[in-house]
PDB file of C-alpha atoms in Angstrom:
ATOM      1  CA  ARG A   1       4.394  15.557  -9.121  1.00  0.00           C
ATOM      2  CA  TRP A   2       5.186  11.940  -9.894  1.00  0.00           C
ATOM      3  CA  LEU A   3       7.084   9.719  -7.452  1.00  0.00           C
ATOM      4  CA  GLY A   4       8.507   6.218  -7.607  1.00  0.00           C
ATOM      5  CA  ILE A   5       7.573   3.771  -4.869  1.00  0.00           C
ATOM      6  CA  GLN A   6      10.204   1.515  -3.285  1.00  0.00           C
ATOM      7  CA  SER A   7       9.338  -1.392  -1.035  1.00  0.00           C
ATOM      8  CA  PHE A   8      12.107  -3.009   1.011  1.00  0.00           C
ATOM      9  CA  LYS A   9      12.380  -6.011   3.300  1.00  0.00           C
ATOM     10  CA  HIS A  10      13.572  -5.779   6.910  1.00  0.00           C
ATOM     11  CA  ASP A  11      17.182  -6.558   5.923  1.00  0.00           C
ATOM     12  CA  GLY A  12      17.273  -3.564   3.545  1.00  0.00           C
ATOM     13  CA  SER A  13      16.956  -5.573   0.336  1.00  0.00           C
ATOM     14  CA  ILE A  14      14.650  -4.219  -2.358  1.00  0.00           C
ATOM     15  CA  HIS A  15      11.331  -6.039  -2.498  1.00  0.00           C
ATOM     16  CA  ARG A  16       9.441  -4.256  -5.272  1.00  0.00           C
ATOM     17  CA  TYR A  17       9.515  -0.973  -7.210  1.00  0.00           C
ATOM     18  CA  TRP A  18       6.643   0.906  -8.895  1.00  0.00           C
ATOM     19  CA  ASP A  19       7.937   3.387 -11.457  1.00  0.00           C
ATOM     20  CA  ARG A  20       5.447   6.162 -10.735  1.00  0.00           C
ATOM     21  CA  GLY A  21       2.439   7.455  -8.866  1.00  0.00           C
ATOM     22  CA  LEU A  22       0.896  10.919  -9.149  1.00  0.00           C
ATOM     23  CA  VAL A  23       0.748  12.726  -5.796  1.00  0.00           C
ATOM     24  CA  LEU A  24      -2.833  13.813  -5.026  1.00  0.00           C
ATOM     25  CA  GLU A  25      -2.407  14.774  -1.363  1.00  0.00           C
ATOM     26  CA  ASP A  26       0.577  15.112   0.950  1.00  0.00           C
ATOM     27  CA  ASN A  27       0.139  16.068   4.603  1.00  0.00           C
ATOM     28  CA  ASP A  28       1.707  15.291   7.985  1.00  0.00           C
ATOM     29  CA  ASP A  29      -0.188  12.004   8.343  1.00  0.00           C
ATOM     30  CA  PHE A  30      -0.156  10.432   4.879  1.00  0.00           C
ATOM     31  CA  ILE A  31       0.622  10.794   1.191  1.00  0.00           C
ATOM     32  CA  VAL A  32      -1.875   9.732  -1.471  1.00  0.00           C
ATOM     33  CA  VAL A  33      -0.809   8.741  -4.976  1.00  0.00           C
ATOM     34  CA  ALA A  34      -2.726   7.368  -7.936  1.00  0.00           C
ATOM     35  CA  SER A  35      -1.632   5.356 -10.937  1.00  0.00           C
ATOM     36  CA  LYS A  36      -2.832   3.456 -13.954  1.00  0.00           C
ATOM     37  CA  ARG A  37      -0.887   0.805 -15.909  1.00  0.00           C
ATOM     38  CA  THR A  38       2.205   1.363 -13.788  1.00  0.00           C
ATOM     39  CA  LYS A  39       5.339  -0.681 -14.390  1.00  0.00           C
ATOM     40  CA  VAL A  40       6.333  -2.846 -11.424  1.00  0.00           C
ATOM     41  CA  ILE A  41       9.774  -4.414 -11.039  1.00  0.00           C
ATOM     42  CA  GLU A  42      10.147  -7.333  -8.630  1.00  0.00           C
ATOM     43  CA  ASN A  43      13.355  -8.069  -6.693  1.00  0.00           C
ATOM     44  CA  ASN A  44      14.065 -10.977  -9.060  1.00  0.00           C
ATOM     45  CA  GLY A  45      13.934  -8.647 -12.095  1.00  0.00           C
ATOM     46  CA  ARG A  46      10.460  -9.705 -13.267  1.00  0.00           C
ATOM     47  CA  ARG A  47       8.549  -6.772 -14.778  1.00  0.00           C
ATOM     48  CA  TRP A  48       4.817  -6.357 -15.163  1.00  0.00           C
ATOM     49  CA  PHE A  49       2.162  -3.646 -15.374  1.00  0.00           C
ATOM     50  CA  THR A  50      -0.696  -3.093 -12.948  1.00  0.00           C
ATOM     51  CA  LYS A  51      -4.051  -4.156 -14.390  1.00  0.00           C
ATOM     52  CA  GLU A  52      -6.413  -1.635 -12.854  1.00  0.00           C
ATOM     53  CA  PRO A  53      -6.128   1.959 -11.740  1.00  0.00           C
ATOM     54  CA  ALA A  54      -5.291   2.417  -8.081  1.00  0.00           C
ATOM     55  CA  VAL A  55      -5.214   5.033  -5.366  1.00  0.00           C
ATOM     56  CA  THR A  56      -2.618   4.276  -2.689  1.00  0.00           C
ATOM     57  CA  ILE A  57      -2.461   5.816   0.761  1.00  0.00           C
ATOM     58  CA  PHE A  58       0.900   5.625   2.534  1.00  0.00           C
ATOM     59  CA  SER A  59       0.814   6.398   6.242  1.00  0.00           C
ATOM     60  CA  LYS A  60       3.664   8.523   7.580  1.00  0.00           C
ATOM     61  CA  LYS A  61       2.904   7.644  11.221  1.00  0.00           C
ATOM     62  CA  GLU A  62       1.118   4.283  11.291  1.00  0.00           C
ATOM     63  CA  TRP A  63       2.444   0.897  10.199  1.00  0.00           C
ATOM     64  CA  TRP A  64       0.442   0.407   6.982  1.00  0.00           C
ATOM     65  CA  ASN A  65      -0.215   1.420   3.414  1.00  0.00           C
ATOM     66  CA  VAL A  66      -3.329   0.670   1.416  1.00  0.00           C
ATOM     67  CA  ILE A  67      -3.635   0.061  -2.313  1.00  0.00           C
ATOM     68  CA  CYS A  68      -7.216   0.818  -3.375  1.00  0.00           C
ATOM     69  CA  MET A  69      -7.752  -0.979  -6.677  1.00  0.00           C
ATOM     70  CA  ILE A  70     -10.603   0.403  -8.764  1.00  0.00           C
ATOM     71  CA  LYS A  71     -12.430  -2.591 -10.220  1.00  0.00           C
ATOM     72  CA  LYS A  72     -15.657  -2.951 -12.183  1.00  0.00           C
ATOM     73  CA  ASP A  73     -17.521  -4.299  -9.146  1.00  0.00           C
ATOM     74  CA  GLY A  74     -16.117  -1.730  -6.692  1.00  0.00           C
ATOM     75  CA  ILE A  75     -12.954  -1.032  -4.751  1.00  0.00           C
ATOM     76  CA  CYS A  76     -10.686  -3.798  -3.522  1.00  0.00           C
ATOM     77  CA  TYR A  77      -8.488  -2.596  -0.635  1.00  0.00           C
ATOM     78  CA  TYR A  78      -5.122  -4.317  -0.225  1.00  0.00           C
ATOM     79  CA  CYS A  79      -3.426  -3.311   3.008  1.00  0.00           C
ATOM     80  CA  ASN A  80       0.271  -3.935   3.542  1.00  0.00           C
ATOM     81  CA  ILE A  81       1.426  -3.985   7.136  1.00  0.00           C
ATOM     82  CA  ALA A  82       4.549  -1.891   6.636  1.00  0.00           C
ATOM     83  CA  SER A  83       6.730   0.726   8.246  1.00  0.00           C
ATOM     84  CA  PRO A  84       5.584   4.333   8.112  1.00  0.00           C
ATOM     85  CA  CYS A  85       6.721   5.700   4.759  1.00  0.00           C
ATOM     86  CA  VAL A  86       9.540   8.126   4.081  1.00  0.00           C
ATOM     87  CA  VAL A  87       9.130  10.581   1.200  1.00  0.00           C
ATOM     88  CA  ASP A  88      11.920  12.381  -0.642  1.00  0.00           C
ATOM     89  CA  LYS A  89      12.056  14.292  -3.932  1.00  0.00           C
ATOM     90  CA  GLU A  90      11.937  11.146  -6.075  1.00  0.00           C
ATOM     91  CA  ASN A  91      10.465   8.250  -4.091  1.00  0.00           C
ATOM     92  CA  ILE A  92       8.181   6.959  -1.389  1.00  0.00           C
ATOM     93  CA  ARG A  93      10.000   4.279   0.632  1.00  0.00           C
ATOM     94  CA  TYR A  94       8.811   1.759   3.194  1.00  0.00           C
ATOM     95  CA  ILE A  95       9.606  -1.648   4.684  1.00  0.00           C
ATOM     96  CA  ASP A  96       7.088  -4.379   3.858  1.00  0.00           C
ATOM     97  CA  TYR A  97       6.419  -6.639   6.843  1.00  0.00           C
ATOM     98  CA  ASP A  98       4.645  -9.427   4.964  1.00  0.00           C
ATOM     99  CA  LEU A  99       1.266  -9.428   6.729  1.00  0.00           C
ATOM    100  CA  ASP A 100      -1.517  -8.182   4.486  1.00  0.00           C
ATOM    101  CA  ALA A 101      -5.261  -7.755   4.774  1.00  0.00           C
ATOM    102  CA  LYS A 102      -7.682  -7.512   1.894  1.00  0.00           C
ATOM    103  CA  LEU A 103     -11.133  -5.916   1.941  1.00  0.00           C
ATOM    104  CA  PHE A 104     -13.229  -7.010  -1.035  1.00  0.00           C
ATOM    105  CA  PRO A 105     -16.014  -4.958  -2.654  1.00  0.00           C
ATOM    106  CA  ASN A 106     -18.599  -7.286  -1.028  1.00  0.00           C
ATOM    107  CA  LYS A 107     -17.003  -6.344   2.370  1.00  0.00           C
ATOM    108  CA  ASP A 108     -15.430  -9.758   2.977  1.00  0.00           C
ATOM    109  CA  ILE A 109     -12.063  -9.483   4.740  1.00  0.00           C
ATOM    110  CA  LYS A 110      -9.116 -11.845   4.449  1.00  0.00           C
ATOM    111  CA  VAL A 111      -5.744 -11.823   6.253  1.00  0.00           C
ATOM    112  CA  LEU A 112      -2.949 -12.918   3.924  1.00  0.00           C
ATOM    113  CA  ASP A 113       0.668 -14.095   4.069  1.00  0.00           C
ATOM    114  CA  GLU A 114       0.732 -15.267   7.688  1.00  0.00           C
ATOM    115  CA  LYS A 115       3.149 -18.103   6.786  1.00  0.00           C
ATOM    116  CA  GLU A 116       5.482 -15.659   5.018  1.00  0.00           C
ATOM    117  CA  TYR A 117       5.370 -13.455   8.118  1.00  0.00           C
ATOM    118  CA  ALA A 118       6.240 -16.380  10.411  1.00  0.00           C
ATOM    119  CA  ASN A 119       9.174 -17.328   8.148  1.00  0.00           C
ATOM    120  CA  HIS A 120      10.511 -13.767   7.956  1.00  0.00           C
ATOM    121  CA  LEU A 121      10.047 -13.263  11.699  1.00  0.00           C
ATOM    122  CA  LYS A 122      12.750 -15.923  12.175  1.00  0.00           C
ATOM    123  CA  LEU A 123      14.824 -15.223   9.043  1.00  0.00           C
ATOM    124  CA  PHE A 124      15.168 -11.475   9.650  1.00  0.00           C
ATOM    125  CA  GLY A 125      15.071 -11.676  13.441  1.00  0.00           C
ATOM    126  CA  TYR A 126      12.154  -9.341  14.070  1.00  0.00           C
ATOM    127  CA  THR A 127      12.308  -8.220  17.688  1.00  0.00           C
ATOM    128  CA  GLU A 128       9.532  -9.008  20.149  1.00  0.00           C
ATOM    129  CA  ASP A 129       8.632  -5.284  20.208  1.00  0.00           C
ATOM    130  CA  LEU A 130       8.394  -5.150  16.399  1.00  0.00           C
ATOM    131  CA  ASP A 131       6.270  -8.313  16.343  1.00  0.00           C
ATOM    132  CA  THR A 132       3.939  -6.733  18.915  1.00  0.00           C
ATOM    133  CA  VAL A 133       3.609  -3.521  16.876  1.00  0.00           C
ATOM    134  CA  LEU A 134       2.913  -5.394  13.629  1.00  0.00           C
ATOM    135  CA  LYS A 135       0.285  -7.667  15.167  1.00  0.00           C
ATOM    136  CA  TYR A 136      -1.367  -4.722  16.931  1.00  0.00           C
ATOM    137  CA  GLN A 137      -1.441  -2.766  13.650  1.00  0.00           C
ATOM    138  CA  THR A 138      -2.998  -5.725  11.855  1.00  0.00           C
ATOM    139  CA  ASP A 139      -5.770  -5.834  14.474  1.00  0.00           C
ATOM    140  CA  GLN A 140      -6.324  -2.067  14.112  1.00  0.00           C
ATOM    141  CA  ILE A 141      -6.525  -2.341  10.315  1.00  0.00           C
ATOM    142  CA  LEU A 142      -9.099  -5.136  10.554  1.00  0.00           C
ATOM    143  CA  LYS A 143     -11.198  -2.981  12.909  1.00  0.00           C
ATOM    144  CA  SER A 144     -10.924  -0.022  10.491  1.00  0.00           C
ATOM    145  CA  MET A 145     -11.984  -2.231   7.579  1.00  0.00           C
ATOM    146  CA  LYS A 146     -15.048  -3.476   9.477  1.00  0.00           C
ATOM    147  CA  ALA A 147     -15.981   0.060  10.550  1.00  0.00           C
ATOM    148  CA  GLU A 148     -15.359   1.424   7.022  1.00  0.00           C
ATOM    149  CA  VAL A 149     -13.307   4.359   8.293  1.00  0.00           C
ATOM    150  CA  PHE A 150     -10.479   6.089   6.423  1.00  0.00           C
ATOM    151  CA  PRO A 151      -8.808   4.866   4.331  1.00  0.00           C
ATOM    152  CA  PHE A 152     -11.562   2.288   3.723  1.00  0.00           C
ATOM    153  CA  VAL A 153     -14.174   4.777   2.503  1.00  0.00           C
ATOM    154  CA  ASP A 154     -15.308   4.176  -1.079  1.00  0.00           C
ATOM    155  CA  GLU A 155     -16.573   7.737  -1.645  1.00  0.00           C
ATOM    156  CA  LYS A 156     -13.236   9.247  -0.597  1.00  0.00           C
ATOM    157  CA  ILE A 157     -11.255   6.868  -2.808  1.00  0.00           C
ATOM    158  CA  PHE A 158     -13.532   7.503  -5.804  1.00  0.00           C
ATOM    159  CA  ALA A 159     -13.056  11.271  -5.248  1.00  0.00           C
ATOM    160  CA  TYR A 160      -9.275  10.810  -5.287  1.00  0.00           C
ATOM    161  CA  TYR A 161      -9.588   8.764  -8.472  1.00  0.00           C
ATOM    162  CA  GLU A 162     -11.715  11.451 -10.170  1.00  0.00           C
ATOM    163  CA  SER A 163      -9.070  14.022  -9.211  1.00  0.00           C
ATOM    164  CA  PHE A 164      -6.410  11.773 -10.746  1.00  0.00           C
ATOM    165  CA  LYS A 165      -8.353  11.465 -14.011  1.00  0.00           C
ATOM    166  CA  LYS A 166      -8.717  15.276 -14.222  1.00  0.00           C
ATOM    167  CA  GLN A 167      -4.987  15.756 -13.610  1.00  0.00           C
ATOM    168  CA  ILE A 168      -4.112  13.230 -16.313  1.00  0.00           C
ATOM    169  CA  LYS A 169      -6.433  14.970 -18.783  1.00  0.00           C
ATOM    170  CA  LYS A 170      -4.696  18.304 -18.107  1.00  0.00           C
ATOM    171  CA  ASP A 171      -1.282  16.789 -18.735  1.00  0.00           C
TER     172      ASP A 171
END
């Protein structure tokens, strides 16, 4: 089944919307979707299409989701520090909490958007408890990236992508 993906900010405003992702796995811990040339609509109305195919893992229990972009030189992992997702019949929904971490194919790691996080911490009034959870989750994600444990396992992501390609061929 295909689902839309809705990203919100802490105040409930829409941040970004992806028009569809094909569900490859859905269990108690996470949902995995894949897409190729998906339309994205920004909160300001700007529309664009993703450039490369991607497998995205949305945690249902942890404070993250990971977009695994399939590139010519390998997989680039883009991790959003975000609320656990909620899934209904039409959409996957989550709150984006600004902090991001990126794991490049050469295994370099970069933390992104720390200034945006600091601004939104004040603007949206993140509580001290929420700030603690988000910073802890960022540390955990960085450790997982370095250790190359799920979801940062190339072989697993390539297997999901092959499954996606077979499903698309059938349809």
